mmCIF file of C-alpha atoms and ligand atoms in Angstrom:
data_model
loop_
_atom_site.group_PDB
_atom_site.id
_atom_site.type_symbol
_atom_site.label_atom_id
_atom_site.label_comp_id
_atom_site.label_asym_id
_atom_site.label_seq_id
_atom_site.Cartn_x
_atom_site.Cartn_y
_atom_site.Cartn_z
ATOM 1 C CA MET A 741 -158.262 -7.957 216.466
ATOM 2 C CA THR A 742 -161.118 -10.201 215.342
ATOM 3 C CA ASP A 743 -159.883 -13.210 213.396
ATOM 4 C CA GLU A 744 -162.267 -12.904 210.489
ATOM 5 C CA VAL A 745 -164.183 -9.850 209.414
ATOM 6 C CA GLN A 746 -166.290 -9.311 206.349
ATOM 7 C CA ALA A 747 -168.529 -6.790 204.618
ATOM 8 C CA THR A 748 -170.594 -6.626 201.422
ATOM 9 C CA ALA A 749 -171.231 -3.554 199.292
ATOM 10 C CA ILE A 750 -173.156 -2.761 196.138
ATOM 11 C CA ALA A 751 -172.068 0.014 193.781
ATOM 12 C CA HIS A 752 -173.641 1.041 190.499
ATOM 13 C CA VAL A 753 -171.926 1.693 187.202
ATOM 14 C CA ASN A 754 -171.564 5.311 186.106
ATOM 15 C CA VAL A 755 -171.176 6.621 182.587
ATOM 16 C CA ALA A 756 -169.310 9.886 182.099
ATOM 17 C CA LEU A 757 -171.068 12.696 180.235
ATOM 18 C CA VAL A 758 -167.822 14.665 180.320
ATOM 19 C CA LYS A 759 -165.062 12.075 180.167
ATOM 20 C CA TYR A 760 -161.940 11.309 182.119
ATOM 21 C CA TRP A 761 -159.178 10.254 179.740
ATOM 22 C CA GLY A 762 -155.535 10.424 180.752
ATOM 23 C CA LYS A 763 -153.622 10.411 184.034
ATOM 24 C CA ARG A 764 -151.263 13.095 185.211
ATOM 25 C CA ASP A 765 -150.062 10.785 187.983
ATOM 26 C CA ALA A 766 -150.505 7.060 187.396
ATOM 27 C CA GLU A 767 -149.609 6.001 190.937
ATOM 28 C CA LEU A 768 -152.156 8.289 192.616
ATOM 29 C CA VAL A 769 -154.590 8.162 189.660
ATOM 30 C CA LEU A 770 -154.783 11.925 189.271
ATOM 31 C CA PRO A 771 -156.486 12.838 185.980
ATOM 32 C CA TRP A 772 -155.651 15.622 183.564
ATOM 33 C CA THR A 773 -159.244 16.847 183.587
ATOM 34 C CA SER A 774 -162.316 16.876 185.814
ATOM 35 C CA SER A 775 -165.263 14.734 184.676
ATOM 36 C CA LEU A 776 -169.009 14.441 185.274
ATOM 37 C CA SER A 777 -171.110 11.270 185.210
ATOM 38 C CA MET A 778 -174.553 9.730 185.543
ATOM 39 C CA THR A 779 -174.882 6.677 187.790
ATOM 40 C CA LEU A 780 -177.047 3.940 186.230
ATOM 41 C CA ASP A 781 -179.707 1.906 188.034
ATOM 42 C CA ALA A 782 -179.572 -1.165 185.756
ATOM 43 C CA PHE A 783 -175.922 -2.201 186.199
ATOM 44 C CA TRP A 784 -174.041 -2.827 189.421
ATOM 45 C CA THR A 785 -171.394 -4.868 191.220
ATOM 46 C CA ASN A 786 -171.973 -6.743 194.471
ATOM 47 C CA THR A 787 -168.740 -7.425 196.353
ATOM 48 C CA THR A 788 -167.990 -9.271 199.570
ATOM 49 C CA VAL A 789 -164.579 -8.918 201.193
ATOM 50 C CA ARG A 790 -163.445 -11.173 204.018
ATOM 51 C CA PHE A 791 -160.161 -10.583 205.807
ATOM 52 C CA CYS A 792 -158.687 -13.625 207.517
ATOM 53 C CA ALA A 793 -156.128 -13.662 210.309
ATOM 54 C CA GLU A 794 -153.740 -16.066 208.591
ATOM 55 C CA ALA A 795 -151.158 -15.002 206.024
ATOM 56 C CA GLY A 796 -151.286 -16.285 202.454
ATOM 57 C CA GLU A 797 -152.400 -15.407 198.968
ATOM 58 C CA ASP A 798 -155.517 -13.324 198.467
ATOM 59 C CA GLU A 799 -158.350 -15.090 196.670
ATOM 60 C CA VAL A 800 -160.252 -12.982 194.126
ATOM 61 C CA MET A 801 -163.352 -14.385 192.434
ATOM 62 C CA LEU A 802 -165.341 -12.581 189.749
ATOM 63 C CA ASP A 803 -168.682 -14.078 188.795
ATOM 64 C CA GLY A 804 -167.632 -17.323 190.469
ATOM 65 C CA VAL A 805 -164.326 -17.648 188.596
ATOM 66 C CA PRO A 806 -160.857 -16.871 190.051
ATOM 67 C CA ILE A 807 -159.218 -13.937 188.286
ATOM 68 C CA THR A 808 -155.531 -13.992 187.405
ATOM 69 C CA GLY A 809 -152.752 -11.849 185.932
ATOM 70 C CA VAL A 810 -152.985 -8.071 185.718
ATOM 71 C CA PRO A 811 -156.668 -7.749 186.806
ATOM 72 C CA ARG A 812 -155.855 -9.805 189.912
ATOM 73 C CA ARG A 813 -152.799 -7.682 190.700
ATOM 74 C CA ARG A 814 -154.922 -4.548 190.462
ATOM 75 C CA VAL A 815 -157.263 -5.937 193.108
ATOM 76 C CA THR A 816 -154.561 -7.278 195.432
ATOM 77 C CA GLY A 817 -152.606 -4.004 195.127
ATOM 78 C CA PHE A 818 -155.763 -2.166 196.121
ATOM 79 C CA LEU A 819 -156.311 -4.518 199.079
ATOM 80 C CA ASP A 820 -152.724 -3.781 200.193
ATOM 81 C CA LEU A 821 -153.585 -0.092 200.237
ATOM 82 C CA VAL A 822 -156.622 -0.745 202.449
ATOM 83 C CA ARG A 823 -154.700 -3.134 204.719
ATOM 84 C CA SER A 824 -151.908 -0.622 205.244
ATOM 85 C CA ARG A 825 -154.402 2.128 206.127
ATOM 86 C CA ALA A 826 -156.125 -0.131 208.630
ATOM 87 C CA GLY A 827 -152.912 -1.596 210.014
ATOM 88 C CA ARG A 828 -154.171 -5.048 209.183
ATOM 89 C CA THR A 829 -152.342 -8.110 207.923
ATOM 90 C CA GLY A 830 -153.636 -11.467 206.709
ATOM 91 C CA ARG A 831 -155.126 -12.594 203.457
ATOM 92 C CA ALA A 832 -158.383 -11.489 201.908
ATOM 93 C CA VAL A 833 -161.096 -13.390 200.100
ATOM 94 C CA VAL A 834 -163.044 -11.306 197.578
ATOM 95 C CA HIS A 835 -166.226 -12.442 195.854
ATOM 96 C CA SER A 836 -167.569 -10.059 193.253
ATOM 97 C CA VAL A 837 -170.596 -10.373 191.004
ATOM 98 C CA ASN A 838 -171.117 -8.039 188.040
ATOM 99 C CA THR A 839 -174.474 -7.471 186.374
ATOM 100 C CA VAL A 840 -172.588 -5.883 183.502
ATOM 101 C CA PRO A 841 -170.114 -7.555 181.109
ATOM 102 C CA THR A 842 -166.579 -6.975 182.417
ATOM 103 C CA GLY A 843 -163.984 -5.090 180.366
ATOM 104 C CA ALA A 844 -166.280 -4.282 177.444
ATOM 105 C CA GLY A 845 -166.394 -0.518 177.775
ATOM 106 C CA LEU A 846 -169.481 -0.797 179.951
ATOM 107 C CA ALA A 847 -167.769 0.820 182.907
ATOM 108 C CA SER A 848 -167.555 -2.333 185.043
ATOM 109 C CA SER A 849 -164.401 -0.983 186.720
ATOM 110 C CA SER A 850 -166.344 2.024 188.021
ATOM 111 C CA SER A 851 -168.808 -0.100 189.993
ATOM 112 C CA GLY A 852 -166.187 -2.779 190.680
ATOM 113 C CA PHE A 853 -163.661 -0.643 192.506
ATOM 114 C CA ALA A 854 -166.323 1.480 194.233
ATOM 115 C CA ALA A 855 -167.878 -1.683 195.711
ATOM 116 C CA LEU A 856 -164.439 -3.062 196.589
ATOM 117 C CA ALA A 857 -163.391 0.186 198.309
ATOM 118 C CA MET A 858 -166.577 0.284 200.368
ATOM 119 C CA ALA A 859 -166.610 -3.417 201.312
ATOM 120 C CA ALA A 860 -162.868 -3.694 202.034
ATOM 121 C CA SER A 861 -162.713 -0.549 204.157
ATOM 122 C CA ALA A 862 -165.836 -1.540 206.128
ATOM 123 C CA ALA A 863 -164.517 -5.074 206.684
ATOM 124 C CA CYS A 864 -161.307 -3.549 208.084
ATOM 125 C CA GLY A 865 -163.286 -1.391 210.477
ATOM 126 C CA LEU A 866 -162.367 1.864 208.723
ATOM 127 C CA SER A 867 -165.242 4.289 208.883
ATOM 128 C CA LEU A 868 -164.716 6.554 205.887
ATOM 129 C CA ASP A 869 -166.971 9.397 204.796
ATOM 130 C CA ALA A 870 -168.083 9.568 201.164
ATOM 131 C CA THR A 871 -165.312 11.963 200.122
ATOM 132 C CA VAL A 872 -162.551 9.817 201.585
ATOM 133 C CA LEU A 873 -164.169 6.714 200.106
ATOM 134 C CA SER A 874 -164.277 8.415 196.717
ATOM 135 C CA ARG A 875 -160.559 9.184 196.967
ATOM 136 C CA LEU A 876 -159.841 5.585 197.944
ATOM 137 C CA ALA A 877 -161.956 4.135 195.098
ATOM 138 C CA ARG A 878 -160.096 6.444 192.689
ATOM 139 C CA ARG A 879 -156.868 4.587 193.438
ATOM 140 C CA GLY A 880 -158.432 1.381 192.071
ATOM 141 C CA SER A 881 -159.947 2.947 188.961
ATOM 142 C CA GLY A 882 -160.426 6.641 188.290
ATOM 143 C CA SER A 883 -164.059 6.352 187.281
ATOM 144 C CA ALA A 884 -164.833 4.442 190.510
ATOM 145 C CA SER A 885 -164.439 7.712 192.448
ATOM 146 C CA ARG A 886 -167.778 8.779 190.922
ATOM 147 C CA SER A 887 -169.672 5.513 191.602
ATOM 148 C CA ILE A 888 -169.662 6.199 195.347
ATOM 149 C CA PHE A 889 -172.479 8.643 194.550
ATOM 150 C CA GLY A 890 -175.891 8.244 192.976
ATOM 151 C CA GLY A 891 -177.416 10.649 190.485
ATOM 152 C CA PHE A 892 -174.852 12.891 188.807
ATOM 153 C CA ALA A 893 -171.297 13.158 190.135
ATOM 154 C CA LEU A 894 -168.418 15.514 189.421
ATOM 155 C CA TRP A 895 -164.877 14.231 189.932
ATOM 156 C CA HIS A 896 -162.585 17.172 190.618
ATOM 157 C CA ALA A 897 -159.240 16.516 188.957
ATOM 158 C CA GLY A 898 -157.449 18.145 191.904
ATOM 159 C CA HIS A 899 -153.673 18.379 192.213
ATOM 160 C CA ASP A 900 -152.898 15.760 194.868
ATOM 161 C CA ASP A 901 -154.467 12.793 196.648
ATOM 162 C CA GLU A 902 -156.564 14.968 198.935
ATOM 163 C CA SER A 903 -158.003 17.321 196.322
ATOM 164 C CA SER A 904 -158.971 14.660 193.745
ATOM 165 C CA TYR A 905 -162.426 13.320 194.677
ATOM 166 C CA ALA A 906 -165.990 13.191 193.394
ATOM 167 C CA GLU A 907 -169.130 14.778 194.804
ATOM 168 C CA PRO A 908 -172.788 14.851 193.781
ATOM 169 C CA VAL A 909 -173.981 17.740 191.614
ATOM 170 C CA PRO A 910 -177.457 19.310 191.760
ATOM 171 C CA SER A 911 -179.850 17.713 189.261
ATOM 172 C CA VAL A 912 -183.346 18.390 190.594
ATOM 173 C CA GLY A 913 -186.007 17.098 188.216
ATOM 174 C CA PHE A 914 -183.484 15.661 185.754
ATOM 175 C CA ASP A 915 -184.481 12.068 185.052
ATOM 176 C CA PRO A 916 -183.221 10.921 181.635
ATOM 177 C CA VAL A 917 -182.437 7.341 180.617
ATOM 178 C CA MET A 918 -179.576 5.759 178.743
ATOM 179 C CA VAL A 919 -180.406 3.191 176.113
ATOM 180 C CA VAL A 920 -177.328 0.975 176.053
ATOM 181 C CA ALA A 921 -176.706 -0.534 172.605
ATOM 182 C CA LEU A 922 -174.813 -3.787 173.200
ATOM 183 C CA VAL A 923 -172.793 -3.779 169.998
ATOM 184 C CA ASP A 924 -170.234 -6.241 171.365
ATOM 185 C CA THR A 925 -169.829 -7.434 174.948
ATOM 186 C CA ALA A 926 -166.584 -9.366 174.383
ATOM 187 C CA HIS A 927 -163.497 -8.299 176.330
ATOM 188 C CA LYS A 928 -161.943 -5.290 174.580
ATOM 189 C CA ALA A 929 -158.616 -5.559 172.776
ATOM 190 C CA VAL A 930 -156.890 -2.671 174.604
ATOM 191 C CA ASN A 931 -157.821 -1.896 178.202
ATOM 192 C CA SER A 932 -158.541 1.696 179.164
ATOM 193 C CA ARG A 933 -155.410 1.968 181.280
ATOM 194 C CA ASP A 934 -153.051 1.151 178.374
ATOM 195 C CA ALA A 935 -155.143 3.090 175.850
ATOM 196 C CA MET A 936 -155.031 6.209 178.034
ATOM 197 C CA LEU A 937 -151.296 5.994 178.495
ATOM 198 C CA ARG A 938 -150.697 5.616 174.770
ATOM 199 C CA THR A 939 -152.985 8.574 174.058
ATOM 200 C CA VAL A 940 -151.269 10.848 176.581
ATOM 201 C CA GLU A 941 -147.805 9.883 175.362
ATOM 202 C CA THR A 942 -148.323 9.914 171.588
ATOM 203 C CA SER A 943 -151.503 11.692 170.477
ATOM 204 C CA PRO A 944 -151.011 15.232 169.096
ATOM 205 C CA LEU A 945 -154.702 15.816 169.831
ATOM 206 C CA PHE A 946 -154.421 15.121 173.535
ATOM 207 C CA ARG A 947 -153.429 18.648 174.593
ATOM 208 C CA PRO A 948 -156.277 20.374 172.708
ATOM 209 C CA TRP A 949 -158.637 17.860 174.296
ATOM 210 C CA VAL A 950 -157.420 18.784 177.777
ATOM 211 C CA ASP A 951 -157.760 22.469 176.892
ATOM 212 C CA SER A 952 -161.387 22.048 175.795
ATOM 213 C CA ALA A 953 -162.477 20.023 178.832
ATOM 214 C CA ALA A 954 -163.083 22.887 181.275
ATOM 215 C CA ALA A 955 -165.616 24.583 179.000
ATOM 216 C CA ASP A 956 -167.458 21.280 178.428
ATOM 217 C CA LEU A 957 -167.587 20.667 182.161
ATOM 218 C CA LYS A 958 -169.004 24.088 182.974
ATOM 219 C CA GLU A 959 -171.651 23.837 180.272
ATOM 220 C CA MET A 960 -172.545 20.307 181.371
ATOM 221 C CA ARG A 961 -172.834 21.200 185.027
ATOM 222 C CA ASP A 962 -175.152 24.113 184.292
ATOM 223 C CA ALA A 963 -177.260 22.020 181.893
ATOM 224 C CA VAL A 964 -177.650 19.182 184.426
ATOM 225 C CA ALA A 965 -178.705 21.702 187.080
ATOM 226 C CA ARG A 966 -181.483 23.069 184.877
ATOM 227 C CA ALA A 967 -182.458 19.574 183.617
ATOM 228 C CA ASP A 968 -181.765 20.601 180.018
ATOM 229 C CA LEU A 969 -181.490 17.264 178.205
ATOM 230 C CA ASP A 970 -180.640 18.718 174.793
ATOM 231 C CA THR A 971 -177.642 20.691 176.040
ATOM 232 C CA VAL A 972 -176.484 17.783 178.231
ATOM 233 C CA GLY A 973 -176.748 15.496 175.202
ATOM 234 C CA GLU A 974 -174.989 17.854 172.792
ATOM 235 C CA VAL A 975 -172.065 18.388 175.150
ATOM 236 C CA ALA A 976 -171.864 14.676 176.046
ATOM 237 C CA GLU A 977 -171.800 13.603 172.407
ATOM 238 C CA ARG A 978 -169.153 16.094 171.297
ATOM 239 C CA ASN A 979 -167.062 15.357 174.385
ATOM 240 C CA ALA A 980 -167.139 11.576 173.791
ATOM 241 C CA LEU A 981 -166.351 11.882 170.081
ATOM 242 C CA GLY A 982 -163.528 14.277 170.954
ATOM 243 C CA MET A 983 -162.105 11.705 173.374
ATOM 244 C CA HIS A 984 -162.223 9.060 170.650
ATOM 245 C CA ALA A 985 -160.523 11.483 168.251
ATOM 246 C CA THR A 986 -157.573 11.740 170.657
ATOM 247 C CA MET A 987 -157.298 7.948 170.647
ATOM 248 C CA LEU A 988 -157.574 7.666 166.865
ATOM 249 C CA ALA A 989 -154.647 10.083 166.607
ATOM 250 C CA ALA A 990 -152.494 8.025 169.006
ATOM 251 C CA ARG A 991 -149.573 6.065 167.585
ATOM 252 C CA PRO A 992 -150.507 3.350 166.949
ATOM 253 C CA ALA A 993 -154.188 4.321 166.869
ATOM 254 C CA VAL A 994 -156.594 3.051 169.509
ATOM 255 C CA ARG A 995 -159.856 2.381 167.685
ATOM 256 C CA TYR A 996 -162.850 1.042 169.584
ATOM 257 C CA PHE A 997 -165.367 1.655 166.788
ATOM 258 C CA ALA A 998 -166.941 -1.413 165.173
ATOM 259 C CA PRO A 999 -169.116 -1.219 162.036
ATOM 260 C CA ALA A 1000 -172.234 -1.554 164.190
ATOM 261 C CA THR A 1001 -171.004 1.340 166.372
ATOM 262 C CA VAL A 1002 -171.104 3.632 163.348
ATOM 263 C CA ALA A 1003 -174.519 2.283 162.333
ATOM 264 C CA VAL A 1004 -175.860 3.150 165.803
ATOM 265 C CA LEU A 1005 -174.302 6.645 165.667
ATOM 266 C CA ASP A 1006 -176.032 7.147 162.288
ATOM 267 C CA ALA A 1007 -179.335 6.002 163.792
ATOM 268 C CA VAL A 1008 -178.942 8.584 166.571
ATOM 269 C CA LEU A 1009 -178.463 11.330 163.962
ATOM 270 C CA GLU A 1010 -181.555 10.123 162.113
ATOM 271 C CA LEU A 1011 -183.568 10.189 165.329
ATOM 272 C CA ARG A 1012 -182.537 13.791 165.935
ATOM 273 C CA ARG A 1013 -183.462 14.743 162.388
ATOM 274 C CA ALA A 1014 -186.888 13.270 163.138
ATOM 275 C CA GLY A 1015 -187.165 15.502 166.207
ATOM 276 C CA VAL A 1016 -186.275 12.985 168.944
ATOM 277 C CA SER A 1017 -183.853 14.191 171.642
ATOM 278 C CA ALA A 1018 -181.291 11.368 171.441
ATOM 279 C CA TYR A 1019 -177.538 11.777 171.974
ATOM 280 C CA ALA A 1020 -174.707 9.256 171.947
ATOM 281 C CA THR A 1021 -171.777 8.672 174.238
ATOM 282 C CA MET A 1022 -169.135 5.919 174.150
ATOM 283 C CA ASP A 1023 -166.400 4.723 176.474
ATOM 284 C CA ALA A 1024 -163.419 2.449 175.923
ATOM 285 C CA GLY A 1025 -165.319 -0.035 173.794
ATOM 286 C CA PRO A 1026 -167.650 -0.322 170.806
ATOM 287 C CA ASN A 1027 -170.908 -0.055 172.771
ATOM 288 C CA VAL A 1028 -172.990 3.099 172.475
ATOM 289 C CA LYS A 1029 -175.054 4.670 175.248
ATOM 290 C CA ILE A 1030 -177.881 6.869 174.036
ATOM 291 C CA LEU A 1031 -179.201 9.559 176.322
ATOM 292 C CA CYS A 1032 -182.887 10.360 175.847
ATOM 293 C CA HIS A 1033 -186.174 11.049 177.612
ATOM 294 C CA ARG A 1034 -187.700 7.972 179.253
ATOM 295 C CA ALA A 1035 -190.787 8.349 177.042
ATOM 296 C CA ASP A 1036 -188.581 7.927 173.931
ATOM 297 C CA ALA A 1037 -186.626 4.872 175.149
ATOM 298 C CA ALA A 1038 -188.686 2.310 173.206
ATOM 299 C CA LEU A 1039 -188.432 4.356 170.006
ATOM 300 C CA VAL A 1040 -184.664 4.670 170.411
ATOM 301 C CA ALA A 1041 -184.296 0.929 171.097
ATOM 302 C CA GLU A 1042 -186.301 0.160 167.933
ATOM 303 C CA ALA A 1043 -184.103 2.463 165.867
ATOM 304 C CA VAL A 1044 -180.965 0.760 167.194
ATOM 305 C CA ASP A 1045 -182.395 -2.649 166.378
ATOM 306 C CA ALA A 1046 -183.334 -1.570 162.857
ATOM 307 C CA ALA A 1047 -179.915 0.016 162.216
ATOM 308 C CA ALA A 1048 -177.567 -2.503 163.786
ATOM 309 C CA GLY A 1049 -179.642 -5.472 164.953
ATOM 310 C CA CYS A 1050 -178.054 -5.375 168.383
ATOM 311 C CA PRO A 1051 -179.809 -5.797 171.732
ATOM 312 C CA THR A 1052 -180.415 -2.841 174.045
ATOM 313 C CA MET A 1053 -180.925 -2.285 177.751
ATOM 314 C CA VAL A 1054 -182.502 0.774 179.309
ATOM 315 C CA ALA A 1055 -180.965 2.325 182.431
ATOM 316 C CA GLY A 1056 -182.263 5.198 184.522
ATOM 317 C CA VAL A 1057 -180.505 7.327 187.106
ATOM 318 C CA GLY A 1058 -179.068 5.054 189.792
ATOM 319 C CA PRO A 1059 -178.411 5.217 193.546
ATOM 320 C CA ALA A 1060 -175.255 5.699 195.619
ATOM 321 C CA ALA A 1061 -173.043 2.816 196.717
ATOM 322 C CA ARG A 1062 -174.196 1.145 199.922
ATOM 323 C CA LEU A 1063 -173.248 -1.533 202.411
ATOM 324 C CA VAL A 1064 -175.495 -4.571 202.435
ATOM 325 C CA VAL A 1065 -176.687 -5.305 205.931
ATOM 326 C CA GLU A 1066 -176.604 -9.037 206.526
ATOM 327 C CA LEU A 1067 -179.549 -10.432 208.473
HETATM 328 O O1 PMV B 1446 -161.784 4.190 185.319
HETATM 329 P P1 PMV B 1446 -161.069 3.706 184.106
HETATM 330 O O2 PMV B 1446 -159.594 3.650 184.295
HETATM 331 O O3 PMV B 1446 -161.631 2.395 183.590
HETATM 332 O O4 PMV B 1446 -161.302 4.762 182.915
HETATM 333 C C1 PMV B 1446 -162.567 5.081 182.432
HETATM 334 C C2 PMV B 1446 -162.482 5.869 181.207
HETATM 335 C C3 PMV B 1446 -163.797 6.132 180.480
HETATM 336 O O5 PMV B 1446 -164.788 5.216 180.862
HETATM 337 C C4 PMV B 1446 -163.566 5.961 178.977
HETATM 338 C C5 PMV B 1446 -164.277 7.558 180.706
HETATM 339 C C6 PMV B 1446 -164.851 7.870 182.064
HETATM 340 O O6 PMV B 1446 -164.745 9.025 182.474
HETATM 341 O O7 PMV B 1446 -165.440 6.987 182.700
#
């Protein structure tokens, strides 16, 4: 075995249009429902993993700073999974750089664990196809299963490790953008893992949400395939607000809305009343992502600024995860 091996991968953030919220199996990260996402071009994670021959503690750096506590344990636990598959021992050194604020409901874990899965498995000499890689990334963070793919990806909930993976869905000619309203990029109060668990265990609205997911997914998939932005947007907005309703009904409530979040949601309604195709989605944080035609992005950004005074970034449809070839 070579003493030191390393690989670098880049994976892009994805934002779910039909959300994943709640695990049926926390160990294997099997979700209650299937989900469908859009990968974004503007936000990504670049991760280098080096495996060394000697034993010792793994070193995990994010944006040049060592990470500690639970986030570190998530990464080292994931590295253990890769090491055991590859029959490798020895410590790892991980350097990750995010172009997106971490832990702010901007889906940094989707790109983070997709890049880590790709870089760590390549460094170990495992040659995994996209489906197997998607299953591996899922173990780090559910949404990461979808960031292996560019464009639009469907994560099949499945019923065991093998059947729970993402794959690209047809989207010919569908090229919307997301205007990301950066309401607050501080680290969120409750991470998605804990918030999900509390929702599944205590929210009386969780079951109805699971029951409504299949219809949303079917409608979304068909709308993406025919590049129908208005239907995609309508389903995405109702699905996201429904997910937040399950959290608001949890005990105690999980509330990610900030005053500026509501102001942005109002601005989106106003835009629609004025005839602009603009639709909101939100993840585990106060930031709002607004789906619209590229030609309307500037108008949408102006409306967000006027309503909430917060900065925006525009993201288009992004590419699949890839290994960076070092010259
Ligand atoms: O992948 P996780 O465990 O960070 O969960 C992501 C959950 C949402 O972003 C809120 C929804 C989704 O499908 O990405």
